[in-house]
Coordinates of C-alpha atoms and ligand atoms in Angstrom, one line a residue:
M1 CA 29.9 34.4 67.0
F2 CA 27.0 33.5 69.2
C3 CA 23.7 31.9 68.1
V4 CA 20.9 34.4 68.7
K5 CA 18.6 31.5 69.5
C6 CA 20.5 29.2 71.8
G7 CA 23.6 31.2 72.6
K8 CA 26.1 28.6 71.4
E9 CA 29.4 30.0 70.3
E10 CA 30.4 28.7 66.8
R11 CA 30.2 29.8 63.1
T12 CA 26.7 31.2 62.4
Y13 CA 24.4 31.2 59.5
D14 CA 21.9 34.1 59.5
S15 CA 22.9 34.6 63.1
L16 CA 22.1 31.0 64.0
C17 CA 24.4 28.1 64.9
S18 CA 24.4 25.2 62.4
S19 CA 21.8 23.0 64.3
C20 CA 19.4 25.9 64.9
Y21 CA 19.8 27.0 61.3
L22 CA 19.1 23.6 59.9
Q23 CA 16.1 23.2 62.2
S24 CA 14.5 26.4 61.1
N25 CA 15.3 26.2 57.4
R26 CA 14.1 23.9 54.6
F27 CA 15.7 23.6 51.2
T28 CA 13.4 21.3 49.3
Q29 CA 9.8 21.3 48.5
L30 CA 7.4 19.2 46.4
P31 CA 3.8 19.9 45.5
D32 CA 1.5 17.6 47.4
H33 CA 0.5 15.9 44.2
L34 CA 1.8 15.8 40.6
D35 CA 0.1 14.7 37.5
L36 CA 2.1 12.8 34.9
Q37 CA 0.6 12.7 31.4
Q38 CA 0.8 9.4 29.5
C39 CA -0.3 8.9 25.9
A40 CA -3.1 6.3 25.8
H41 CA -1.9 5.1 22.4
C42 CA 1.8 4.9 22.4
D43 CA 2.3 4.9 26.2
D44 CA 5.0 7.6 26.1
Y45 CA 5.2 10.1 29.0
L46 CA 5.2 13.9 28.8
M47 CA 8.4 14.9 30.6
D48 CA 9.1 18.6 30.7
K49 CA 7.2 19.4 27.4
R50 CA 8.7 16.4 25.6
W51 CA 7.1 13.0 25.0
S52 CA 9.5 10.2 25.9
H53 CA 9.4 6.5 26.0
Y54 CA 10.1 4.6 29.2
D55 CA 10.4 0.8 29.5
N56 CA 9.4 1.1 33.2
E57 CA 6.8 3.4 34.6
L58 CA 8.6 3.8 37.9
D59 CA 11.6 5.4 36.0
A60 CA 9.2 7.9 34.5
I61 CA 7.8 8.7 38.0
Y62 CA 11.3 9.2 39.4
D63 CA 12.3 11.6 36.6
H64 CA 9.1 13.5 36.9
V65 CA 9.4 13.9 40.6
A66 CA 13.1 14.8 40.4
A67 CA 12.2 17.5 37.8
H68 CA 9.6 19.0 40.0
L69 CA 11.6 19.0 43.2
L70 CA 12.0 22.7 44.2
V71 CA 15.4 23.4 45.6
R72 CA 16.4 26.6 47.2
K73 CA 19.0 28.5 45.1
D74 CA 21.6 28.5 48.0
A75 CA 21.6 24.7 48.2
I76 CA 23.1 22.0 46.0
V77 CA 21.6 18.6 45.7
R78 CA 24.2 16.0 46.3
D79 CA 22.0 12.9 46.2
L80 CA 18.4 12.0 45.6
D81 CA 16.9 8.8 46.8
I82 CA 13.4 8.4 45.4
E83 CA 11.0 5.5 46.2
A84 CA 7.6 5.0 44.8
E85 CA 4.8 2.8 46.1
E86 CA 1.7 2.1 44.0
I87 CA -1.4 3.1 46.0
D88 CA -3.9 2.2 43.3
R89 CA -3.8 1.8 39.6
K90 CA -1.8 4.6 38.1
S91 CA -1.3 6.5 41.3
Y92 CA 1.8 6.4 43.5
R93 CA 3.0 7.7 46.8
V94 CA 6.6 8.9 46.3
H95 CA 9.1 9.4 49.0
V96 CA 12.1 11.5 48.4
V97 CA 15.3 11.7 50.5
A98 CA 17.5 14.6 49.4
T99 CA 21.0 15.1 50.6
L100 CA 21.9 18.8 50.2
A101 CA 24.9 21.1 50.7
H102 CA 24.5 24.6 52.0
E103 CA 27.9 26.4 52.4
D104 CA 29.8 23.9 54.6
L105 CA 26.6 22.3 56.0
E106 CA 25.0 19.1 55.0
A107 CA 21.2 18.6 55.3
V108 CA 19.2 15.5 54.7
E109 CA 15.5 16.2 54.0
E110 CA 12.5 14.0 53.3
T111 CA 9.5 14.9 51.3
E112 CA 6.5 13.1 49.9
T113 CA 4.1 13.6 47.1
I114 CA 1.4 11.7 45.2
V115 CA 1.9 11.1 41.5
R116 CA -1.1 10.4 39.4
V117 CA -0.6 9.1 35.9
K118 CA -3.2 10.6 33.6
R119 CA -4.3 9.3 30.2
N120 CA -3.8 11.8 27.4
V121 CA -3.0 11.7 23.7
C122 CA 0.3 12.9 22.4
P123 CA 0.5 15.1 19.3
K124 CA 2.0 12.3 17.3
C125 CA -0.8 9.9 18.0
N126 CA -3.3 12.7 17.6
K127 CA -1.9 13.1 14.0
I128 CA -2.1 9.4 13.4
Q129 CA -5.7 9.3 14.7
G130 CA -6.5 12.2 12.4
N131 CA -5.0 10.3 9.5
Y132 CA -2.3 12.9 9.0
Y133 CA 0.3 12.3 6.3
E134 CA 2.4 14.4 3.9
S135 CA 3.6 11.7 1.5
I136 CA 2.5 8.4 0.0
V137 CA 5.0 5.8 -1.0
Q138 CA 3.4 3.6 -3.6
V139 CA 5.2 0.3 -4.0
R140 CA 4.2 -1.6 -7.1
P141 CA 5.2 -4.8 -8.7
T142 CA 6.0 -5.1 -12.4
G143 CA 3.4 -7.4 -13.9
K144 CA 1.8 -9.6 -11.2
R145 CA 5.0 -10.5 -9.5
F146 CA 4.4 -10.1 -5.8
S147 CA 3.9 -13.3 -3.9
D148 CA 2.2 -13.0 -0.5
D149 CA 5.6 -13.6 1.1
E150 CA 7.2 -10.9 -0.8
R151 CA 4.5 -8.4 -0.2
E152 CA 4.8 -9.1 3.6
D153 CA 8.5 -8.8 3.3
I154 CA 8.3 -5.4 1.7
L155 CA 5.9 -4.2 4.4
R156 CA 8.2 -5.6 7.1
R157 CA 11.2 -3.8 5.6
A158 CA 9.3 -0.5 5.2
T159 CA 7.9 -0.8 8.8
S160 CA 11.3 -1.5 10.3
Y161 CA 12.8 1.5 8.4
I162 CA 10.1 3.8 9.7
N163 CA 10.3 2.4 13.3
A164 CA 14.1 3.1 13.3
A165 CA 13.4 6.7 12.1
S166 CA 10.7 7.2 14.7
K167 CA 13.2 6.3 17.5
E168 CA 15.1 9.4 16.3
S169 CA 12.2 11.7 15.7
R170 CA 8.6 11.8 17.0
D171 CA 7.6 13.4 13.7
A172 CA 8.5 10.1 11.9
F173 CA 5.7 7.6 11.5
M174 CA 3.6 5.6 9.1
A175 CA 0.0 6.7 9.4
K176 CA -1.3 3.6 7.6
A177 CA -0.4 0.9 5.0
M178 CA -3.1 0.0 2.5
Q179 CA -2.9 -2.8 -0.2
A180 CA -3.4 -1.2 -3.6
H181 CA -2.8 -2.4 -7.2
G182 CA -1.0 -5.6 -6.1
G183 CA 1.4 -3.6 -3.9
Y184 CA 1.1 -1.1 -1.1
D185 CA 0.3 2.5 -0.4
L186 CA 2.3 3.6 2.6
Y187 CA 1.1 6.9 4.2
I188 CA 4.1 8.6 5.7
S189 CA 4.1 11.5 8.2
T190 CA 6.6 13.8 6.4
I191 CA 7.8 14.5 2.8
A192 CA 11.4 14.0 3.8
L193 CA 10.7 10.6 5.4
G194 CA 8.6 9.4 2.4
K195 CA 11.5 10.3 0.2
T196 CA 14.2 8.5 2.2
L197 CA 11.9 5.4 2.5
A198 CA 11.3 5.4 -1.3
R199 CA 15.1 5.7 -1.9
E200 CA 15.8 2.9 0.5
L201 CA 13.4 0.6 -1.4
V202 CA 14.9 1.8 -4.8
S203 CA 18.3 1.0 -3.5
M204 CA 17.4 -2.4 -2.0
Y205 CA 15.4 -3.7 -5.0
G206 CA 16.9 -1.8 -7.9
A207 CA 13.5 -0.2 -8.3
E208 CA 12.3 2.6 -10.6
Y209 CA 11.3 5.8 -8.9
K210 CA 9.0 8.7 -9.8
E211 CA 7.7 11.5 -7.7
S212 CA 4.8 13.8 -8.1
S213 CA 3.2 16.4 -5.9
S214 CA -0.1 18.0 -5.6
L215 CA -1.3 21.1 -3.9
Q216 CA -3.6 20.2 -1.0
G217 CA -4.5 23.7 0.1
R218 CA -3.2 26.5 2.2
K219 CA -2.5 26.7 5.9
D220 CA -1.2 29.8 7.8
G221 CA -0.4 31.4 4.4
M222 CA 1.7 28.5 3.2
D223 CA 0.9 26.1 0.3
I224 CA 0.5 22.6 1.6
Y225 CA 1.8 19.9 -0.8
R226 CA 1.4 16.2 -0.7
V227 CA 4.0 14.2 -2.4
T228 CA 3.6 10.8 -4.0
Y229 CA 6.6 8.5 -4.5
L230 CA 6.0 5.7 -7.0
V231 CA 8.5 2.8 -6.4
R232 CA 8.1 0.3 -9.2
L233 CA 10.0 -2.9 -8.4
P234 CA 11.7 -4.6 -11.3
P235 CA 10.5 -7.9 -12.6
Y236 CA 13.6 -9.7 -11.2
R237 CA 14.9 -10.3 -7.7
V238 CA 18.2 -11.4 -6.3
R239 CA 18.7 -15.2 -7.0
D240 CA 16.4 -15.1 -10.0
I241 CA 17.5 -16.4 -13.4
V242 CA 17.0 -14.1 -16.3
E243 CA 17.6 -14.4 -20.1
I244 CA 19.4 -11.7 -22.1
D245 CA 20.2 -12.3 -25.8
G246 CA 19.6 -16.0 -25.4
K247 CA 22.0 -16.3 -22.5
L248 CA 21.1 -17.2 -18.9
Y249 CA 22.2 -15.1 -16.0
L250 CA 21.8 -15.4 -12.2
V251 CA 20.9 -12.1 -10.5
H252 CA 23.7 -11.8 -8.0
S253 CA 22.8 -8.4 -6.4
T254 CA 20.6 -5.4 -7.1
G255 CA 21.3 -1.7 -6.4
P256 CA 20.1 1.8 -7.0
Q257 CA 21.7 2.1 -10.5
S258 CA 22.6 -1.4 -11.7
A259 CA 22.4 -5.1 -11.0
K260 CA 25.2 -7.6 -11.0
L261 CA 24.6 -10.7 -13.0
R262 CA 26.5 -14.0 -13.4
N263 CA 26.6 -15.8 -16.7
L264 CA 25.3 -19.3 -15.8
K265 CA 27.3 -21.1 -18.4
H266 CA 30.6 -19.5 -18.2
G267 CA 30.5 -17.9 -14.7
D268 CA 31.7 -14.4 -15.8
N269 CA 30.1 -11.4 -14.2
L270 CA 28.2 -8.6 -15.8
T271 CA 27.0 -5.3 -14.5
V272 CA 23.9 -4.1 -16.2
S273 CA 22.1 -0.8 -15.6
N274 CA 18.6 -1.0 -14.1
D275 CA 17.2 0.8 -17.2
H276 CA 18.4 -2.1 -19.4
L277 CA 16.7 -4.6 -17.2
R278 CA 13.3 -3.1 -17.0
D279 CA 11.8 -5.6 -19.4
V280 CA 14.1 -8.5 -18.8
K281 CA 12.7 -12.0 -19.1
V282 CA 12.7 -13.9 -15.8
I283 CA 12.8 -17.6 -16.5
G284 CA 13.4 -19.0 -13.1
T285 CA 13.4 -18.2 -9.4
K286 CA 15.2 -19.8 -6.5
D287 CA 12.3 -22.2 -6.2
D288 CA 13.1 -23.7 -9.6
V289 CA 16.7 -24.6 -8.6
M290 CA 17.2 -28.4 -8.1
E291 CA 20.0 -30.5 -6.6
A292 CA 22.0 -32.9 -8.7
V293 CA 24.2 -35.6 -7.2
V294 CA 27.9 -35.4 -8.3
L295 CA 29.1 -38.7 -9.7
G296 CA 32.6 -37.6 -10.7
E297 CA 34.7 -34.6 -11.4
G298 CA 37.2 -33.8 -14.0
R299 CA 39.3 -30.7 -14.4
R300 CA 36.8 -28.8 -16.5
E301 CA 33.6 -30.7 -16.0
L302 CA 31.3 -32.5 -13.5
Q303 CA 29.6 -35.8 -14.0
L304 CA 26.1 -35.4 -12.5
M305 CA 23.0 -37.5 -12.1
H306 CA 20.3 -35.6 -14.0
P307 CA 17.7 -34.7 -11.2
V308 CA 14.7 -35.6 -13.5
S309 CA 15.8 -38.4 -15.8
F310 CA 18.5 -39.8 -13.5
A311 CA 20.8 -40.2 -16.5
T312 CA 24.5 -39.5 -16.1
I313 CA 25.4 -36.3 -17.7
E314 CA 28.5 -34.1 -18.1
V315 CA 28.4 -30.4 -17.4
R316 CA 31.2 -28.0 -17.9
K317 CA 32.1 -26.1 -14.7
P318 CA 31.5 -22.4 -14.8
Q319 CA 34.7 -20.3 -14.4
G320 CA 35.8 -20.1 -10.8
F321 CA 33.4 -22.7 -9.6
E322 CA 34.7 -25.1 -6.9
R323 CA 32.6 -27.9 -5.6
T324 CA 32.2 -28.3 -1.8
G325 CA 29.7 -31.1 -1.4
D326 CA 28.3 -34.3 -2.9
A327 CA 25.6 -32.4 -4.8
V328 CA 25.4 -29.1 -6.7
K329 CA 22.5 -26.8 -7.4
V330 CA 21.4 -26.8 -10.9
F331 CA 18.8 -25.1 -13.1
L332 CA 17.2 -26.9 -16.0
H333 CA 16.2 -24.9 -19.1
E334 CA 15.3 -26.1 -22.6
G335 CA 17.1 -29.4 -22.2
E336 CA 20.3 -27.9 -20.8
V337 CA 21.6 -28.2 -17.2
Y338 CA 23.2 -25.1 -15.7
I339 CA 25.3 -25.2 -12.5
I340 CA 24.1 -22.5 -10.1
G341 CA 26.4 -23.2 -7.2
N342 CA 27.0 -25.4 -4.2
Ligands
LIG1 ZN1 21.7 27.7 68.0
LIG2 ZN1 1.2 8.8 21.6

């Protein structure tokens, strides 16, 4: 076949030889400028109708440009080389080199565009700004049992739980956290997330849990409910010492249904349902535990130096206890010394 333009004899494309064809055809096109929306609050970028997080703005620019590169249907992109140069704050000159295949031809084309990053507000931040929430998780102590440390700890756990969920879904967020009645009111974006957060806290602390809902109004013909989850933490925590029927126990672990306790005198374990522990008497915390120097050891007992009176005393070893150091942890209560552990 002859090229109708230059007369060369070779395979033709639309009656043109390969070089004439490539000279008079273009496969790629970019608008001369592109706007990229970025949320002014969370810094996410709007990429093809979805808000996404990018650690590096240039990566967002590359993806945005690649998504807007128009490619003729009869060509296949083999490779894209995109480079961006900042021209002033939040605007970039972007250079694209595209390697394309058309039938058995390879074309390399260069295009350029300007990308301007525009400040916007994403729907999620818009909701947060508008104080939007569907559920409240109320975390409450029993009595006046929250220390500042513990209250911070609860907020930290709740926040990290919500942060992990928000990585999975943009609908998941905590609108605000307010101190209330010695605990917290956590305002949560959805009912489902409020419920799973409440359950997480119940499971972690062996807390009691109640839910109630109230009708907030109607929207688009649907009743709008707001659900409140009350999470009442028990009076005890892991490592606390509690008294049941005159005997002392160390709280070994807590769970959604029950807690594991260890008899301080004998060392045997006991599982008690959370319901039975609601009003349990806490007589010590990990801050009340002292160290006692070991002076000697028998098969069944330890000789210790009393941490307060410095007298030599003998304490029976709890079942299964094996000493590992020169001192043991003890708890003093009503003239008795209990071995807690190493
Ligand atoms: Zn030709
Ligand atoms: Zn945002």
